[in-house]
mmCIF file of C-alpha atoms in Angstrom:
data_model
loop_
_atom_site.group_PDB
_atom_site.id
_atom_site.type_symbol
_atom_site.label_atom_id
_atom_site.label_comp_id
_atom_site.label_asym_id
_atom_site.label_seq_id
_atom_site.Cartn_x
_atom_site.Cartn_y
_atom_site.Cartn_z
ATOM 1 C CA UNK A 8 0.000 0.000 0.000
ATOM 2 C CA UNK A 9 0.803 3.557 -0.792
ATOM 3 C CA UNK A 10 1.573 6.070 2.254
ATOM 4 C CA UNK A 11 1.822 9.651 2.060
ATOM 5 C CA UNK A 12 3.945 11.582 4.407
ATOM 6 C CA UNK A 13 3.703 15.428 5.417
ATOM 7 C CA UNK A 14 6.045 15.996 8.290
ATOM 8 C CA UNK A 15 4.938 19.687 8.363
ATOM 9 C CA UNK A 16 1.766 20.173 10.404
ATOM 10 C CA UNK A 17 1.538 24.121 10.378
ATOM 11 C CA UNK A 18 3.636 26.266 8.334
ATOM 12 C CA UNK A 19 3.893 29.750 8.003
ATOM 13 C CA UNK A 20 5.142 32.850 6.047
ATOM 14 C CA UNK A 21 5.088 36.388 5.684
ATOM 15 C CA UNK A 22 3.164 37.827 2.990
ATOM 16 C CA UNK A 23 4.552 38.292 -0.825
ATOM 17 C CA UNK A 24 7.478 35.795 0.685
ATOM 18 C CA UNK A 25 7.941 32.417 -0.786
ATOM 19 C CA UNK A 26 7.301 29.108 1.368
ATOM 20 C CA UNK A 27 8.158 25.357 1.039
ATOM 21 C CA UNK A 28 5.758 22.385 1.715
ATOM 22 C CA UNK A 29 6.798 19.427 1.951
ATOM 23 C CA UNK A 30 5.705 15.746 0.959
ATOM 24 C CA UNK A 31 7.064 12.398 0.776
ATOM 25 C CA UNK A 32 5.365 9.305 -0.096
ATOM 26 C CA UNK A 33 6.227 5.609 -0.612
ATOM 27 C CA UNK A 34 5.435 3.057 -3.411
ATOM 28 C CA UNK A 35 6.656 0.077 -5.559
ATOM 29 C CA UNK A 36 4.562 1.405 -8.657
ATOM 30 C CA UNK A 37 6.395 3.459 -11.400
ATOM 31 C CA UNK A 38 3.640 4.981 -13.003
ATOM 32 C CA UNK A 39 1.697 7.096 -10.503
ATOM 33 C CA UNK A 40 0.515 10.850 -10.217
ATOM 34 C CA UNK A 41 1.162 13.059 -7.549
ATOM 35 C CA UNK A 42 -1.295 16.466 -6.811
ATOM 36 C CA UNK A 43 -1.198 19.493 -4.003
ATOM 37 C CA UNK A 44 -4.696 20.174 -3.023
ATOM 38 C CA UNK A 45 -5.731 22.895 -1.045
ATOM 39 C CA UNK A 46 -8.652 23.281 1.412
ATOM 40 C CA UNK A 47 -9.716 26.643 2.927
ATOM 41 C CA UNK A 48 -12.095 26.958 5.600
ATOM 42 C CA UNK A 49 -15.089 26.604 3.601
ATOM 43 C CA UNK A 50 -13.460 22.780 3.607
ATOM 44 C CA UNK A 51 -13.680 23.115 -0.501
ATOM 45 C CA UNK A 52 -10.613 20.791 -1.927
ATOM 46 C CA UNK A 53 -9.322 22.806 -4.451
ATOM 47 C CA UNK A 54 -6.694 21.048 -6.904
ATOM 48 C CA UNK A 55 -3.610 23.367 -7.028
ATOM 49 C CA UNK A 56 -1.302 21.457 -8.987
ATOM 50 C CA UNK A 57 -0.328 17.967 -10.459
ATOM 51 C CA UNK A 58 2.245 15.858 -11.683
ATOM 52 C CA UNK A 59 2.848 12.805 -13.614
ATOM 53 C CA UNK A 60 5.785 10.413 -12.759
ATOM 54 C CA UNK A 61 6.832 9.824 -16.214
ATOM 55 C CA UNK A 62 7.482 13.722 -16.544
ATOM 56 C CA UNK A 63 10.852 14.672 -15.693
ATOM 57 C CA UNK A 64 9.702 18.461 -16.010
ATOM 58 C CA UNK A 65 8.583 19.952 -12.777
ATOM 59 C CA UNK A 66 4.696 21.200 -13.051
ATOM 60 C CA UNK A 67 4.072 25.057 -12.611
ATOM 61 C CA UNK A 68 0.622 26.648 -12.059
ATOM 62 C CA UNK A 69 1.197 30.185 -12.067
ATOM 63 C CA UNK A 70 3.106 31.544 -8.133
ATOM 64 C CA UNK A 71 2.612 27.533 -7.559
ATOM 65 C CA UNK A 72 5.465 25.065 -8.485
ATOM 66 C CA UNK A 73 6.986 21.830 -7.166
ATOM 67 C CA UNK A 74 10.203 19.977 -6.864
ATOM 68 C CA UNK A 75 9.729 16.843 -7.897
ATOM 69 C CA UNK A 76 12.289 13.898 -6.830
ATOM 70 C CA UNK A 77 10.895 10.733 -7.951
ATOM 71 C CA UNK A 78 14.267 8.832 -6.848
ATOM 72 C CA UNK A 79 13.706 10.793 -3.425
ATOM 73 C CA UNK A 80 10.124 9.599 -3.519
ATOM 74 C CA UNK A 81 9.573 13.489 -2.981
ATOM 75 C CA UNK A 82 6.971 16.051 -3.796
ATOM 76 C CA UNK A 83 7.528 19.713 -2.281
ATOM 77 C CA UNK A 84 5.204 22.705 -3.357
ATOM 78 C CA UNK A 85 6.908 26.413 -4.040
ATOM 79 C CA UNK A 86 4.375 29.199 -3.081
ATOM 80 C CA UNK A 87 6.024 32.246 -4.363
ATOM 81 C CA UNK A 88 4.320 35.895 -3.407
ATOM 82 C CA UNK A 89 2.463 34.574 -0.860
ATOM 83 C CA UNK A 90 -0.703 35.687 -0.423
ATOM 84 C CA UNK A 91 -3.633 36.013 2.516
ATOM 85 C CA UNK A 92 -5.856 33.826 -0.110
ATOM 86 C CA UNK A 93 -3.201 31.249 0.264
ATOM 87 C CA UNK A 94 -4.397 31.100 3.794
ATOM 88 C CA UNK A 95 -5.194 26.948 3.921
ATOM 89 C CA UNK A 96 -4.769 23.260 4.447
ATOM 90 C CA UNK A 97 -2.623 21.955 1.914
ATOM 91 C CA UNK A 98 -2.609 18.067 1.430
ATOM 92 C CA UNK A 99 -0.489 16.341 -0.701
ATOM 93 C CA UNK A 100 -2.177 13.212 -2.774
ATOM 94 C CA UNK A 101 -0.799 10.294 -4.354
ATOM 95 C CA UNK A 102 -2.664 8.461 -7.555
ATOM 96 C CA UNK A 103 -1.782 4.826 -8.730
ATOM 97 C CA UNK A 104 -2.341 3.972 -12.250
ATOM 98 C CA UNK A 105 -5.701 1.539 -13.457
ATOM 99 C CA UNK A 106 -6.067 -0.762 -11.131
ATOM 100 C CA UNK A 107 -5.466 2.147 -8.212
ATOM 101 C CA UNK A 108 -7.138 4.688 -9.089
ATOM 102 C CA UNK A 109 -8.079 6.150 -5.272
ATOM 103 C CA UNK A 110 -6.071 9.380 -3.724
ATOM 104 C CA UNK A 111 -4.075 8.151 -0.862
ATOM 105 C CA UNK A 112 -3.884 11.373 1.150
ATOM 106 C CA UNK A 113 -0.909 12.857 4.017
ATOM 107 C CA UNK A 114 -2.146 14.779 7.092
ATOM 108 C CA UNK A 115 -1.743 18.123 5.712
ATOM 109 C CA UNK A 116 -0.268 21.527 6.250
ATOM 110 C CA UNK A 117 -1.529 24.316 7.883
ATOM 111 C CA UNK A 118 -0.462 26.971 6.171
ATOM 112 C CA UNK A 119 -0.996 30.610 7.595
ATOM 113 C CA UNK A 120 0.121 33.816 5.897
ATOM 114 C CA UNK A 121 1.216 37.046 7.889
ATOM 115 C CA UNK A 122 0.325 40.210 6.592
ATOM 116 C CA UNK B 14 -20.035 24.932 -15.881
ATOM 117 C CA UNK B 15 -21.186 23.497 -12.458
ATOM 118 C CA UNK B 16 -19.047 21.961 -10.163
ATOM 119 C CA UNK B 17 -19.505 18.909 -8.010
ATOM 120 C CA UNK B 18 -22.257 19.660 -5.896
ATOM 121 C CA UNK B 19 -22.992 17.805 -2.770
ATOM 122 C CA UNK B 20 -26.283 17.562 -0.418
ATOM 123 C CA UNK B 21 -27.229 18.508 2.045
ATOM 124 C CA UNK B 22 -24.449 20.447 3.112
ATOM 125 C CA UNK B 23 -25.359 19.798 7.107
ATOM 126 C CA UNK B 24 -26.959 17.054 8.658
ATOM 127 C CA UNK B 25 -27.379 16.298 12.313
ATOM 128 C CA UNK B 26 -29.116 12.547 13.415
ATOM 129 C CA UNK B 27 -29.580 10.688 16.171
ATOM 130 C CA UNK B 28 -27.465 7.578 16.939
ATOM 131 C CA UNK B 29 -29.235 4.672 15.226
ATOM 132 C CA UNK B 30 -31.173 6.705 12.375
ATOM 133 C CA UNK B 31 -30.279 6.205 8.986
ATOM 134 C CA UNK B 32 -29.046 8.945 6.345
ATOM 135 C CA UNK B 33 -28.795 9.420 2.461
ATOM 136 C CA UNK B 34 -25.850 11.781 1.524
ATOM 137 C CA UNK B 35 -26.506 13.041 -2.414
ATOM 138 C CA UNK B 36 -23.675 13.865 -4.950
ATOM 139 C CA UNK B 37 -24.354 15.320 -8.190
ATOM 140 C CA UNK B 38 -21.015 14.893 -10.191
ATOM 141 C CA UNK B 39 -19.795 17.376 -12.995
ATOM 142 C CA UNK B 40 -21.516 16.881 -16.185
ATOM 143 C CA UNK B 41 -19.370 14.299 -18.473
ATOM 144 C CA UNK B 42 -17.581 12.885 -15.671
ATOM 145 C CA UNK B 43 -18.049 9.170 -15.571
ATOM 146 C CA UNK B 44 -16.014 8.203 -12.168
ATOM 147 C CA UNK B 45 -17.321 9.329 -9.056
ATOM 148 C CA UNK B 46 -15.115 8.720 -5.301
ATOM 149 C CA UNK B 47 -16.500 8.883 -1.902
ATOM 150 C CA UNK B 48 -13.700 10.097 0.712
ATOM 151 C CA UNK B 49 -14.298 11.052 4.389
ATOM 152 C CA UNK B 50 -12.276 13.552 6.553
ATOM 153 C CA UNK B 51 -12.837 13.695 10.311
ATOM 154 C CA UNK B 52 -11.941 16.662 12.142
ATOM 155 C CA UNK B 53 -8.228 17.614 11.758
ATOM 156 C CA UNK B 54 -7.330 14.573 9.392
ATOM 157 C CA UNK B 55 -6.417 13.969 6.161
ATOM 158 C CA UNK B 56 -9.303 12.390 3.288
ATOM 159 C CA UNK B 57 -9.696 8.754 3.700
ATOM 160 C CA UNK B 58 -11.416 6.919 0.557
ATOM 161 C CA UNK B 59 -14.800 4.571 0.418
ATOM 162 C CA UNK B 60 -15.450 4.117 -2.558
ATOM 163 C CA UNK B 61 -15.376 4.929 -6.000
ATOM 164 C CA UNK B 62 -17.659 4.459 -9.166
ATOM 165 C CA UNK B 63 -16.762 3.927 -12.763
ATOM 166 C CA UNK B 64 -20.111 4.338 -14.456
ATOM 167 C CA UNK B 65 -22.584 2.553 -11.993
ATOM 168 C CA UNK B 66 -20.288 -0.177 -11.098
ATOM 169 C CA UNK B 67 -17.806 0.513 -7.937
ATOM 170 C CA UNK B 68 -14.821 -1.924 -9.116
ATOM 171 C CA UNK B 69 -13.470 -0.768 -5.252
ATOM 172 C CA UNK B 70 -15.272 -0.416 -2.415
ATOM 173 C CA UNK B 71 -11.755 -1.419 -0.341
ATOM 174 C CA UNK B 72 -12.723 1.503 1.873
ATOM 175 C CA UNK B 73 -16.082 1.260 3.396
ATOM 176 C CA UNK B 74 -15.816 1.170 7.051
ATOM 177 C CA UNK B 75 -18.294 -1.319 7.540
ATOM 178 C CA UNK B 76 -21.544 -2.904 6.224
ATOM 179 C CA UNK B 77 -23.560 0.088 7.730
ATOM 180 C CA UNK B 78 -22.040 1.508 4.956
ATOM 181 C CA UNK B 79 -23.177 1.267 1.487
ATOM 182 C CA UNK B 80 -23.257 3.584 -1.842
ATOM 183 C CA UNK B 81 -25.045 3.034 -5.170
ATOM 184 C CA UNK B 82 -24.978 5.242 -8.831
ATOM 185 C CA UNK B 83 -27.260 5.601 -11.406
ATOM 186 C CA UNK B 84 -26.028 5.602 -14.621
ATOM 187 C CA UNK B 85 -23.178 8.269 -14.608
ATOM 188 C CA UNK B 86 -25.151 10.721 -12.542
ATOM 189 C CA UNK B 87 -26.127 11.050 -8.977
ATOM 190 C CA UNK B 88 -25.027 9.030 -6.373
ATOM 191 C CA UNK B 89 -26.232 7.967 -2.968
ATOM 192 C CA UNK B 90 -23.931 7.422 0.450
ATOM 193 C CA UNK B 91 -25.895 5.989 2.442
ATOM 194 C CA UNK B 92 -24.736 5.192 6.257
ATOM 195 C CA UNK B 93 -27.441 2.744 8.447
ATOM 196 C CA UNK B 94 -27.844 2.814 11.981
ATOM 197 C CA UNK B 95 -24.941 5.313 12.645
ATOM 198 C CA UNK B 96 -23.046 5.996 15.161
ATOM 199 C CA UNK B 97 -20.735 8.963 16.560
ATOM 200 C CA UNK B 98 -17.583 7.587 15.128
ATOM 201 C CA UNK B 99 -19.272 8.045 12.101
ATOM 202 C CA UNK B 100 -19.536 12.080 12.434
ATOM 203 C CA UNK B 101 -17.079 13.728 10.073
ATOM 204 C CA UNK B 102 -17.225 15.301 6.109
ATOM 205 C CA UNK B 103 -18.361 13.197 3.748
ATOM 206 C CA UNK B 104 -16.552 14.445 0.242
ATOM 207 C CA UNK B 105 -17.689 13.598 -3.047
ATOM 208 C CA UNK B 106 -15.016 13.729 -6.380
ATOM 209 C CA UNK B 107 -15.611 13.148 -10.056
ATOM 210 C CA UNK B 108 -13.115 12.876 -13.166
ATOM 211 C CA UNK B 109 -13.188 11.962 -16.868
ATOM 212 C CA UNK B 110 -12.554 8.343 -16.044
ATOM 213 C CA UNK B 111 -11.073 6.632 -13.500
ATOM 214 C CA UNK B 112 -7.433 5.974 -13.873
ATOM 215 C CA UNK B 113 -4.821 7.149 -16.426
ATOM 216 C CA UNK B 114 -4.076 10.403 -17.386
ATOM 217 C CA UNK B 115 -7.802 12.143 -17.638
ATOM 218 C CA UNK B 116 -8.553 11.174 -13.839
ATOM 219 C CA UNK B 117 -7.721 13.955 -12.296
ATOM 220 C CA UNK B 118 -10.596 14.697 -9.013
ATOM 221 C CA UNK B 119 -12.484 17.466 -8.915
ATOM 222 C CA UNK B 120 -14.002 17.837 -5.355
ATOM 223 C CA UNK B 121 -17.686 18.732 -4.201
ATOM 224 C CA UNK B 122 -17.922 21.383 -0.724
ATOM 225 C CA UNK B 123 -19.254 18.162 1.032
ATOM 226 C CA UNK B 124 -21.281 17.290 3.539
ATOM 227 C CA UNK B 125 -20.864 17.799 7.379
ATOM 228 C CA UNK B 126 -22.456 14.871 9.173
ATOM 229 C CA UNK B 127 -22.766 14.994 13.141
ATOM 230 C CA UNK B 128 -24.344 12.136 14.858
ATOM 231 C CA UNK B 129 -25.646 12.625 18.465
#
């Protein structure tokens, strides 16, 4: 079975600043997707970002990017110019291929922005 | 277009009543998921629908649990005789198709379920 691992349980970082999440998970698959939801306190999961293993690139959405290490088994997300909208949970998700198709989740991150 | 949408959004019961959570998934989407986050934890899953079949239903705490599609429309959580473990948001998801590179999940607000 898949785990995902966020060792970061609150994070936080002054406004227009740029913060680090970080994820790790663990599996014996080597096709596999990896996303960065974020949930606000109207508890909406809102997909921020995604990556697929094959895909050496690293995925950008805008002031969100990650670091992907697929050796590492590692997933970090890059806020750049923070801002108070970024105010969330963020949970990283891990995605098998057919045959495993549910969203093993980690814990989460608090994330809290100071103005 | 129209997102997931989930209903109701609240629901309070009793210990032993029975309840019918509703998702509505985004028009086109053929796989549905069932997840459920209790307070201050991450998303576990229940189940998940491709069409109206549910090729896993690895998650479902129990046989008080049980969830059924029609077509690839609505479906229906439905949770017997509950009990207060079983407070907690009940998230719906929907994608393209389940697995591969189209199934990305789209999440509904979900639905807050206390049991007293």
């Amino acid at each position: 079975a898949q785990t995902v691992t966020q060792s970061q349980p609150e994070m936080s970082v002054q406004e227009a600043e740029t913060v680090t999440l970080s994820c790790t998970y663990d599996t014996s698959e080597s096709d596999y997707y990896l996303f960065w939801y974020k949930q606000p306190p109207s508890r909406q999961m809102i997909l921020v970002i995604r990556q697929e293993a094959y895909k050496q690139q690293n995925a950008t959405e805008n002031r969100f990017s990650v670091n992907f290490q697929k050796a590492a088994k590692s997933f970090s997300l890059k806020i750049s110019d923070s801002q108070l909208g970024d105010a969330a949970m963020y949970f990283c998700a891990y995605r098998g291929n057919f045959g495993n198709e549910k969203l093993t989740f980690g814990t989460g991150t608090r994330l809290t922005i100071i103005p | 277009g129209a997102g997931v949408s989930q209903s109701p959004s609240n629901k309070v019961t009793e210990k032993g009543k029975d309840v019918e959570l509703r998702c509505d998934p985004i028009s086109g989407h053929t796989a549905l998921y069932w997840y459920r986050q209790r307070l201050g934890q991450g998303l576990e899953f229940l189940i998940y629908f491709q069409g109206n079949s549910a090729p896993d239903k690895s998650g479902l705490p129990s046989d008080r649990f049980s969830a059924e599609r029609t077509g690839e429309s609505v479906s229906t959580l439905t949770i017997q005789r509950t009990q207060q473990e079983d407070s907690a948001v009940y998230l719906c998801a929907s994608s393209l198709k389940a697995g591969g590179p189209t199934d990305t999940q789209y999440f509904g607000p979900g639905t807050r379920l206390t049991v007293l």
